Short mmCIF file of C-alpha atoms and ligand atoms in Angstrom, two decimals:
data_model
loop_
_atom_site.label_atom_id
_atom_site.label_comp_id
_atom_site.label_asym_id
_atom_site.label_seq_id
_atom_site.Cartn_x
_atom_site.Cartn_y
_atom_site.Cartn_z
CA MET A 5 150.92 77.53 97.50
CA LYS A 6 147.10 77.19 97.79
CA THR A 7 144.47 76.21 95.21
CA GLN A 8 140.96 74.75 95.14
CA VAL A 9 141.85 71.47 93.36
CA ALA A 10 145.27 69.78 93.22
CA ILE A 11 145.56 67.42 90.24
CA ILE A 12 148.29 64.77 90.24
CA GLY A 13 149.32 63.72 86.75
CA ALA A 14 149.36 65.60 83.42
CA GLY A 15 148.31 62.75 81.15
CA PRO A 16 145.01 63.02 79.27
CA ALA A 17 142.91 62.70 82.45
CA GLY A 18 144.80 65.37 84.41
CA LEU A 19 144.96 67.88 81.56
CA LEU A 20 141.34 67.36 80.48
CA LEU A 21 140.25 67.81 84.09
CA GLY A 22 142.41 70.89 84.61
CA HIS A 23 141.07 72.65 81.53
CA LEU A 24 137.44 71.78 82.29
CA LEU A 25 137.74 72.98 85.89
CA ARG A 26 139.32 76.25 84.73
CA ALA A 27 136.41 76.64 82.30
CA GLU A 28 134.06 76.22 85.28
CA GLY A 29 135.94 78.91 87.19
CA VAL A 30 137.51 76.41 89.59
CA ASP A 31 141.14 77.12 90.46
CA CYS A 32 143.51 74.17 90.06
CA VAL A 33 147.18 73.20 89.74
CA VAL A 34 148.50 70.11 87.93
CA LEU A 35 151.61 68.33 89.26
CA GLU A 36 153.45 66.09 86.78
CA ARG A 37 156.45 63.92 87.57
CA GLN A 38 157.89 63.84 84.04
CA THR A 39 158.78 66.47 81.46
CA GLY A 40 156.17 67.44 78.87
CA ASP A 41 158.27 65.88 76.12
CA TYR A 42 158.40 62.57 77.98
CA VAL A 43 154.62 62.54 78.41
CA LEU A 44 154.19 63.15 74.68
CA SER A 45 156.73 60.45 73.78
CA ARG A 46 154.50 57.66 75.10
CA ILE A 47 152.58 56.04 72.21
CA ARG A 48 149.23 54.81 73.50
CA ALA A 49 145.58 55.00 72.56
CA GLY A 50 144.32 55.65 69.05
CA VAL A 51 140.51 55.54 69.03
CA LEU A 52 138.28 58.23 70.59
CA GLU A 53 134.65 57.71 71.61
CA GLY A 54 132.18 60.56 71.17
CA VAL A 55 132.53 61.29 74.91
CA THR A 56 136.19 62.22 74.48
CA VAL A 57 135.61 64.15 71.26
CA GLY A 58 132.74 65.96 73.00
CA LEU A 59 134.93 67.12 75.88
CA MET A 60 137.55 68.50 73.46
CA ARG A 61 134.74 70.27 71.56
CA ARG A 62 133.29 71.67 74.84
CA LEU A 63 136.74 73.13 75.54
CA GLY A 64 137.03 74.55 72.02
CA LEU A 65 140.21 72.51 71.59
CA ASP A 66 139.00 70.28 68.77
CA ALA A 67 140.23 72.22 65.74
CA ARG A 68 143.06 69.81 64.90
CA LEU A 69 140.92 66.85 65.91
CA LYS A 70 138.26 67.95 63.39
CA ALA A 71 140.88 68.62 60.71
CA GLU A 72 143.08 65.54 61.19
CA GLY A 73 140.94 62.97 63.00
CA LEU A 74 139.65 60.08 60.90
CA VAL A 75 135.94 59.50 61.49
CA GLU A 76 135.30 55.76 61.25
CA GLU A 77 131.85 54.28 60.62
CA GLY A 78 132.84 50.70 61.27
CA PHE A 79 135.55 48.21 62.23
CA ASN A 80 136.28 44.59 61.37
CA LEU A 81 136.71 41.24 63.12
CA ALA A 82 138.82 38.72 61.17
CA ASP A 83 139.16 35.00 61.95
CA GLY A 84 141.49 33.77 59.26
CA GLU A 85 138.64 33.02 56.84
CA ARG A 86 136.46 36.11 56.66
CA LEU A 87 136.12 39.74 57.63
CA ILE A 88 133.07 40.54 59.77
CA ARG A 89 132.36 44.26 59.44
CA ILE A 90 130.59 45.91 62.38
CA ASP A 91 128.82 48.91 60.86
CA VAL A 92 128.68 51.04 64.00
CA ALA A 93 127.22 54.06 62.15
CA ALA A 94 124.26 52.10 60.76
CA LEU A 95 123.72 50.15 63.99
CA THR A 96 124.06 53.02 66.51
CA GLY A 97 123.94 56.27 64.51
CA ARG A 98 127.34 57.11 66.01
CA THR A 99 130.99 56.84 64.96
CA VAL A 100 134.49 56.74 66.50
CA THR A 101 137.41 59.01 65.63
CA VAL A 102 140.94 57.80 65.06
CA TYR A 103 143.19 60.48 66.61
CA GLY A 104 146.17 59.46 68.73
CA GLN A 105 146.29 60.03 72.48
CA THR A 106 149.57 61.83 71.87
CA GLU A 107 147.71 64.40 69.75
CA VAL A 108 144.95 64.84 72.38
CA THR A 109 147.62 65.40 75.04
CA LYS A 110 149.51 67.83 72.77
CA ASP A 111 146.36 69.88 72.11
CA LEU A 112 145.68 70.07 75.87
CA MET A 113 149.30 70.94 76.68
CA ASP A 114 149.52 73.63 73.99
CA ALA A 115 146.41 75.36 75.37
CA ALA A 116 147.53 75.33 79.01
CA GLN A 117 149.59 78.52 78.91
CA GLU A 118 147.07 80.70 77.06
CA ARG A 119 144.27 79.45 79.37
CA GLN A 120 146.30 79.91 82.55
CA LEU A 121 146.18 76.24 83.46
CA GLN A 122 149.18 75.87 85.80
CA VAL A 123 151.05 72.62 85.09
CA ILE A 124 154.21 72.00 87.12
CA TYR A 125 156.42 69.47 85.31
CA GLU A 126 159.25 67.52 86.93
CA ALA A 127 157.44 67.61 90.27
CA GLY A 128 159.22 64.86 92.20
CA ASP A 129 158.31 62.83 95.30
CA VAL A 130 154.64 63.76 95.22
CA ALA A 131 152.94 62.69 98.46
CA LEU A 132 149.33 63.14 99.58
CA HIS A 133 148.44 64.24 103.12
CA ASP A 134 145.26 64.55 105.26
CA ILE A 135 143.02 63.24 102.48
CA GLU A 136 140.29 62.43 105.06
CA SER A 137 140.17 66.09 106.15
CA ASP A 138 138.65 69.17 104.50
CA ALA A 139 142.18 70.59 104.18
CA PRO A 140 144.29 68.03 102.35
CA PHE A 141 147.65 68.94 100.91
CA VAL A 142 150.33 67.61 98.59
CA THR A 143 154.06 67.82 99.15
CA TYR A 144 156.57 67.51 96.31
CA SER A 145 160.03 68.61 95.24
CA HIS A 146 160.71 70.97 92.35
CA GLN A 147 164.13 72.13 91.15
CA GLY A 148 165.59 70.65 94.30
CA ASN A 149 163.30 72.57 96.67
CA PRO A 150 160.58 71.03 98.88
CA GLN A 151 157.13 72.41 98.06
CA ARG A 152 153.62 72.22 99.53
CA LEU A 153 150.29 72.66 97.72
CA ASP A 154 147.16 73.10 99.87
CA ALA A 155 143.79 72.37 98.26
CA ARG A 156 140.17 71.56 99.10
CA PHE A 157 140.27 68.45 96.88
CA ILE A 158 143.04 66.28 95.43
CA ILE A 159 142.35 64.42 92.18
CA GLY A 160 144.57 61.44 91.40
CA CYS A 161 145.13 61.35 87.63
CA ASP A 162 148.52 59.69 88.09
CA GLY A 163 147.99 56.49 86.15
CA PHE A 164 148.49 52.90 87.26
CA HIS A 165 151.85 53.48 88.95
CA GLY A 166 151.06 56.76 90.70
CA PRO A 167 150.77 57.37 94.48
CA SER A 168 147.13 58.49 94.72
CA ARG A 169 145.15 55.28 95.19
CA LYS A 170 147.86 54.02 97.58
CA ALA A 171 146.96 56.95 99.89
CA ILE A 172 143.56 55.35 100.58
CA PRO A 173 143.57 53.11 103.69
CA ALA A 174 143.60 49.41 102.75
CA SER A 175 140.57 48.83 105.03
CA ALA A 176 138.46 51.01 102.68
CA VAL A 177 139.65 49.33 99.46
CA ARG A 178 138.39 46.58 97.15
CA GLU A 179 140.58 45.54 94.19
CA TYR A 180 139.77 43.33 91.19
CA GLU A 181 142.43 42.12 88.75
CA ARG A 182 142.95 39.79 85.82
CA VAL A 183 146.47 39.68 84.32
CA TYR A 184 146.55 38.24 80.79
CA PRO A 185 149.13 35.62 79.72
CA PHE A 186 150.35 37.75 76.80
CA GLY A 187 151.31 41.32 75.89
CA TRP A 188 150.78 43.45 72.81
CA LEU A 189 153.78 44.28 70.65
CA GLY A 190 152.93 47.57 68.94
CA ILE A 191 154.67 49.14 65.94
CA LEU A 192 154.25 52.66 64.56
CA ALA A 193 155.37 53.31 60.97
CA ASP A 194 154.98 56.10 58.44
CA VAL A 195 153.24 53.91 55.86
CA PRO A 196 149.62 54.04 54.65
CA PRO A 197 147.20 51.78 56.57
CA CYS A 198 146.35 48.40 54.99
CA ASN A 199 142.64 49.11 55.42
CA HIS A 200 140.60 52.30 55.91
CA GLU A 201 139.02 50.79 59.05
CA LEU A 202 140.48 48.86 61.99
CA ILE A 203 140.86 45.08 61.73
CA TYR A 204 141.01 42.91 64.89
CA ALA A 205 142.18 39.39 63.93
CA ASN A 206 142.04 36.06 65.78
CA HIS A 207 144.40 33.76 63.86
CA ALA A 208 145.79 30.32 64.75
CA ARG A 209 149.14 32.05 65.34
CA GLY A 210 147.59 34.70 67.56
CA PHE A 211 145.98 38.14 67.71
CA ALA A 212 146.71 41.06 65.40
CA LEU A 213 145.29 44.57 65.08
CA ALA A 214 145.61 46.88 62.09
CA SER A 215 145.02 50.49 63.14
CA MET A 216 146.29 53.86 62.07
CA ARG A 217 147.03 57.45 63.10
CA SER A 218 146.42 59.09 59.69
CA HIS A 219 146.29 58.20 55.99
CA THR A 220 150.11 58.06 56.05
CA ARG A 221 150.88 56.66 59.52
CA SER A 222 149.92 53.13 60.64
CA ARG A 223 149.74 51.47 64.04
CA TYR A 224 149.79 47.66 64.24
CA TYR A 225 149.86 45.14 67.08
CA VAL A 226 150.47 41.41 67.52
CA ASP A 227 150.08 39.58 70.82
CA VAL A 228 153.28 37.92 72.11
CA PRO A 229 154.14 35.75 75.15
CA LEU A 230 155.13 37.82 78.20
CA SER A 231 158.63 36.33 77.93
CA GLU A 232 159.27 38.07 74.60
CA ARG A 233 161.72 40.97 74.36
CA ILE A 234 161.39 43.74 71.76
CA GLU A 235 165.01 43.11 70.71
CA ASP A 236 163.86 39.69 69.41
CA TRP A 237 161.42 41.37 67.02
CA PRO A 238 163.18 43.09 64.11
CA ASP A 239 160.76 44.99 61.86
CA ASP A 240 160.70 42.29 59.16
CA ARG A 241 159.59 39.66 61.67
CA ILE A 242 156.73 41.93 62.81
CA TRP A 243 155.60 42.64 59.23
CA ASP A 244 155.75 38.92 58.35
CA GLU A 245 153.66 38.00 61.41
CA LEU A 246 151.12 40.75 60.73
CA ALA A 247 150.69 39.63 57.09
CA ILE A 248 149.95 36.07 58.20
CA ARG A 249 147.62 36.90 61.11
CA LEU A 250 145.63 39.67 59.36
CA GLY A 251 145.00 37.41 56.37
CA PRO A 252 145.73 37.62 52.62
CA GLU A 253 143.31 40.47 51.81
CA ALA A 254 144.77 42.81 54.45
CA ALA A 255 148.31 41.61 53.66
CA ALA A 256 147.81 42.55 50.03
CA GLY A 257 147.05 46.12 51.14
CA MET A 258 149.88 46.31 53.64
CA THR A 259 152.83 48.66 53.06
CA ARG A 260 155.97 47.81 54.99
CA GLY A 261 158.39 50.37 56.31
CA PRO A 262 160.81 51.13 59.15
CA SER A 263 159.28 51.36 62.62
CA ILE A 264 159.45 54.79 64.28
CA GLU A 265 158.38 53.26 67.60
CA LYS A 266 157.88 49.70 68.81
CA SER A 267 157.24 48.37 72.31
CA ILE A 268 155.58 45.54 74.23
CA ALA A 269 152.81 46.41 76.72
CA PRO A 270 151.37 43.95 79.26
CA LEU A 271 147.58 43.48 79.39
CA ARG A 272 145.46 43.51 82.50
CA SER A 273 141.94 44.19 83.68
CA TYR A 274 141.97 46.07 86.96
CA VAL A 275 139.45 48.00 89.05
CA PHE A 276 140.08 49.83 92.32
CA GLU A 277 137.12 50.76 94.49
CA PRO A 278 136.17 53.28 95.76
CA MET A 279 137.14 56.08 93.36
CA ARG A 280 136.66 58.61 96.15
CA HIS A 281 137.86 58.65 99.73
CA GLY A 282 137.40 61.81 101.79
CA SER A 283 138.79 64.72 99.75
CA LEU A 284 140.57 62.48 97.21
CA LEU A 285 138.95 61.50 93.90
CA LEU A 286 140.56 59.16 91.34
CA CYS A 287 140.26 59.47 87.54
CA GLY A 288 141.52 57.28 84.71
CA ASP A 289 144.26 54.66 84.97
CA SER A 290 144.89 55.53 88.65
CA ALA A 291 141.63 53.62 89.36
CA HIS A 292 141.22 51.16 86.49
CA ILE A 293 142.98 49.45 83.58
CA VAL A 294 141.44 47.69 80.62
CA PRO A 295 143.13 45.53 77.97
CA PRO A 296 143.42 47.79 74.87
CA THR A 297 141.31 45.37 72.79
CA GLY A 298 138.19 47.48 73.18
CA ALA A 299 139.96 50.88 72.83
CA LYS A 300 138.42 51.93 76.15
CA GLY A 301 141.35 53.08 78.36
CA LEU A 302 141.63 56.69 77.31
CA ASN A 303 137.88 57.01 76.84
CA LEU A 304 137.15 55.76 80.37
CA ALA A 305 139.55 58.41 81.69
CA ALA A 306 137.44 60.98 79.79
CA SER A 307 134.16 59.76 81.28
CA ASP A 308 135.65 59.79 84.79
CA VAL A 309 136.70 63.40 84.17
CA HIS A 310 133.21 64.28 82.98
CA TYR A 311 131.71 63.00 86.25
CA ALA A 312 134.47 64.56 88.38
CA VAL A 313 133.96 68.02 86.83
CA GLU A 314 130.21 67.71 87.37
CA ALA A 315 130.76 66.83 91.05
CA LEU A 316 133.45 69.46 91.75
CA ALA A 317 131.60 72.26 89.95
CA GLY A 318 128.50 71.36 91.96
CA TRP A 319 130.48 71.48 95.18
CA PHE A 320 132.25 74.79 94.52
CA ARG A 321 129.08 76.44 93.15
CA HIS A 322 126.45 75.14 95.53
CA HIS A 323 128.39 73.25 98.20
CA ASP A 324 126.62 70.17 96.82
CA ALA A 325 128.20 67.49 98.98
CA ASP A 326 125.95 64.81 97.45
CA ALA A 327 127.59 65.32 94.05
CA ILE A 328 131.00 64.52 95.53
CA ALA A 329 129.60 61.62 97.53
CA GLY A 330 127.99 60.17 94.40
CA TYR A 331 131.06 60.42 92.16
CA SER A 332 132.53 56.99 92.80
CA ALA A 333 129.33 55.00 92.20
CA LYS A 334 128.55 56.99 89.04
CA ALA A 335 132.02 56.58 87.54
CA LEU A 336 132.29 52.90 88.50
CA ALA A 337 128.96 52.06 86.85
CA ARG A 338 130.46 53.00 83.48
CA VAL A 339 133.91 51.61 84.33
CA TRP A 340 132.54 48.12 84.98
CA LYS A 341 130.57 48.04 81.72
CA SER A 342 133.73 48.99 79.79
CA GLU A 343 135.74 46.43 81.75
CA ARG A 344 133.25 43.77 80.69
CA PHE A 345 133.37 44.75 77.02
CA SER A 346 137.18 44.92 76.94
CA TRP A 347 137.50 41.58 78.72
CA SER A 348 134.93 39.88 76.47
CA LEU A 349 136.53 41.16 73.23
CA THR A 350 139.94 40.07 74.54
CA ARG A 351 138.55 36.61 75.32
CA LEU A 352 137.01 36.40 71.83
CA MET A 353 139.98 37.60 69.79
CA HIS A 354 143.00 36.02 71.52
CA ARG A 355 144.25 32.40 71.81
CA PHE A 356 144.83 31.68 75.53
CA PRO A 357 147.55 29.12 76.35
CA GLU A 358 145.23 27.33 78.79
CA ASP A 359 142.41 27.03 76.20
CA GLY A 360 141.48 23.65 74.73
CA PRO A 361 139.30 22.57 71.78
CA PHE A 362 136.08 23.52 73.59
CA GLU A 363 137.18 27.12 74.23
CA ARG A 364 138.28 27.42 70.58
CA ALA A 365 134.90 26.05 69.46
CA MET A 366 133.22 28.71 71.62
CA GLN A 367 135.21 31.46 69.84
CA VAL A 368 134.23 30.08 66.42
CA ALA A 369 130.57 29.82 67.46
CA GLU A 370 130.55 33.37 68.85
CA LEU A 371 132.12 34.79 65.66
CA ASP A 372 129.56 32.83 63.60
CA TYR A 373 126.77 34.25 65.74
CA ILE A 374 128.12 37.81 65.38
CA ALA A 375 128.46 37.35 61.61
CA SER A 376 124.80 36.30 61.37
CA SER A 377 123.05 38.46 63.97
CA ARG A 378 122.20 42.16 63.81
CA ALA A 379 121.41 42.04 67.53
CA ALA A 380 124.88 40.67 68.34
CA GLN A 381 126.54 43.26 66.12
CA THR A 382 124.46 46.04 67.67
CA SER A 383 125.60 45.02 71.14
CA ILE A 384 129.24 45.15 70.08
CA ALA A 385 128.72 48.40 68.18
CA GLU A 386 127.10 50.30 71.08
CA ASN A 387 129.96 49.30 73.38
CA TYR A 388 132.60 50.19 70.80
CA VAL A 389 131.27 53.73 70.15
CA GLY A 390 130.89 54.19 73.93
CA LEU A 391 127.93 53.65 76.22
CA PRO A 392 125.94 56.74 77.24
CA LEU A 393 127.21 58.77 80.19
P1 FAS B 593 148.32 58.22 82.17
O1 FAS B 593 149.12 57.04 82.67
O2 FAS B 593 148.26 58.49 80.71
O3 FAS B 593 148.90 59.55 82.84
C1 FAS B 593 149.29 59.57 84.19
C2 FAS B 593 150.27 60.70 84.38
O4 FAS B 593 150.60 60.79 85.77
C3 FAS B 593 151.58 60.45 83.62
O5 FAS B 593 151.93 61.57 82.87
C4 FAS B 593 152.58 60.16 84.72
O6 FAS B 593 153.89 60.62 84.42
C5 FAS B 593 152.00 60.95 85.89
N1 FAS B 593 152.43 60.46 87.18
C6 FAS B 593 152.59 59.16 87.56
N2 FAS B 593 153.08 59.11 88.81
C7 FAS B 593 153.23 60.40 89.24
C8 FAS B 593 153.70 61.00 90.44
N3 FAS B 593 154.15 60.26 91.45
N4 FAS B 593 153.70 62.34 90.52
C9 FAS B 593 153.25 63.11 89.48
N5 FAS B 593 152.82 62.61 88.31
C10 FAS B 593 152.81 61.26 88.20
N6 FAS B 593 144.25 52.81 75.79
C11 FAS B 593 143.55 52.69 74.66
O7 FAS B 593 142.38 53.09 74.64
N7 FAS B 593 144.11 52.15 73.54
C12 FAS B 593 145.42 51.73 73.52
O8 FAS B 593 145.92 51.26 72.52
C13 FAS B 593 146.20 51.86 74.68
N8 FAS B 593 147.53 51.48 74.68
C14 FAS B 593 148.26 51.60 75.85
C15 FAS B 593 149.63 51.23 75.90
C16 FAS B 593 150.37 51.35 77.10
C17 FAS B 593 151.82 50.94 77.13
C18 FAS B 593 149.73 51.84 78.27
C19 FAS B 593 150.50 51.94 79.57
C20 FAS B 593 148.38 52.22 78.22
C21 FAS B 593 147.66 52.12 77.01
N9 FAS B 593 146.31 52.51 76.92
C22 FAS B 593 145.57 52.40 75.80
C23 FAS B 593 145.66 53.06 78.05
C24 FAS B 593 146.05 54.52 78.12
O9 FAS B 593 145.73 55.14 76.92
C25 FAS B 593 145.36 55.08 79.31
O10 FAS B 593 144.02 54.68 79.40
C26 FAS B 593 145.44 56.58 79.37
O11 FAS B 593 146.78 56.95 79.27
C27 FAS B 593 144.79 57.01 80.68
O12 FAS B 593 145.14 58.31 80.90
P2 FAS B 593 145.52 58.81 82.41
O13 FAS B 593 144.52 58.28 83.34
O14 FAS B 593 145.72 60.26 82.27
O15 FAS B 593 146.87 58.05 82.79
C1 PHB B 594 145.54 52.08 68.42
O1 PHB B 594 145.36 52.62 67.30
O2 PHB B 594 146.58 52.29 69.10
C2 PHB B 594 144.48 51.16 68.97
C3 PHB B 594 143.25 51.12 68.35
C4 PHB B 594 142.28 50.27 68.86
C5 PHB B 594 142.56 49.49 69.97
C6 PHB B 594 143.81 49.56 70.60
C7 PHB B 594 144.78 50.39 70.08
O3 PHB B 594 141.61 48.65 70.46
#
């Protein structure tokens, strides 16, 4: 089989990219290891920046997002004594939209057939070949048969554990990583949210986040030691811990109920450079990971896709080789700023085992400064709604 662009991975990055390339008249095929149902079963991001909403609008796939997404004008930082509201709408003129990654992926999947976006699910043993040539290709197995897909470019949208970035020679690679000494235990429940806006809490017992998916479905998190197992966290224990960490006001508004999903995710900051090598470009988690504290992961995948579509459309329309050559630097410039914001908010809102009284005093002083400074709140707000492309 032959196409112009081979996309590996049908998560949000791969599907967004596939649809946008089709809209630009660029032929592409998406190869996905899992089934569509499995991809949709993964509960992940919940907050969309304007960049991500804008790409769905550009595709004309934002009907459900407009109807069901919750536009949020602010969010809150809690420290056990007070709630510091960051009024992102007043400070930046922009907002964020609460609309689960699962819903974004579903909207993109549902549109694939009618828009002739070819997505091959259950594509096993995907391997990349000749990525330094102008004629790279991908081999894979499907329904027990070996397959080959020839393309002009291969785009790795295969997440943190995919094969794409590993196809780049080690001599060309620079990696940066910070693994955090805790994970996030997340719970999804069909109960109304405790607050109409998100609350990030730094409590003596640890971090908590109150988020939501709709007016009737809530998403909460507490940070736990990496040694914890989900079996050790019955629902009641999670609800009790959330009520303590989020504080009495939020606890008073909290409705408990049975979890419909709960899991523990590790946290890391990770950047892989370069995001292009020869005819291979990387988008999303295949090239970078952020701790979910800043709600940047999914949105960074969207900005990578924006730059990749710009570069590929330029190449196929005008043979603009500079656009392809400039992709990595352009995408990384925004990646690093989001890495910094996610790392700094993680540092501010979590208790680190190695921290002593001085580090705790720094957190208190920074929260005091944020509570009293419009400039400090504006800085947080412009990062939270998403920096310009
Ligand atoms: P994805 O990982 O979503 O998609 C990659 C796709 O490639 C998958 O479908 C995978 O099956 C496929 N693939 C992998 N290997 C393959 C192979 N060999 N062949 C073919 N296909 C292959 N971000 C937030 O903003 N907020 C959050 O709360 C949040 N929570 C998260 C919780 C968890 C447990 C994880 C892992 C991530 C979380 N993230 C969160 C980040 C997450 O939302 C990512 O940023 C987002 O999924 C990035 O999308 P993709 O780059 O498309 O990668
Ligand atoms: C979520 O709703 O899943 C969510 C929201 C904000 C974050 C992380 C996760 O920072």
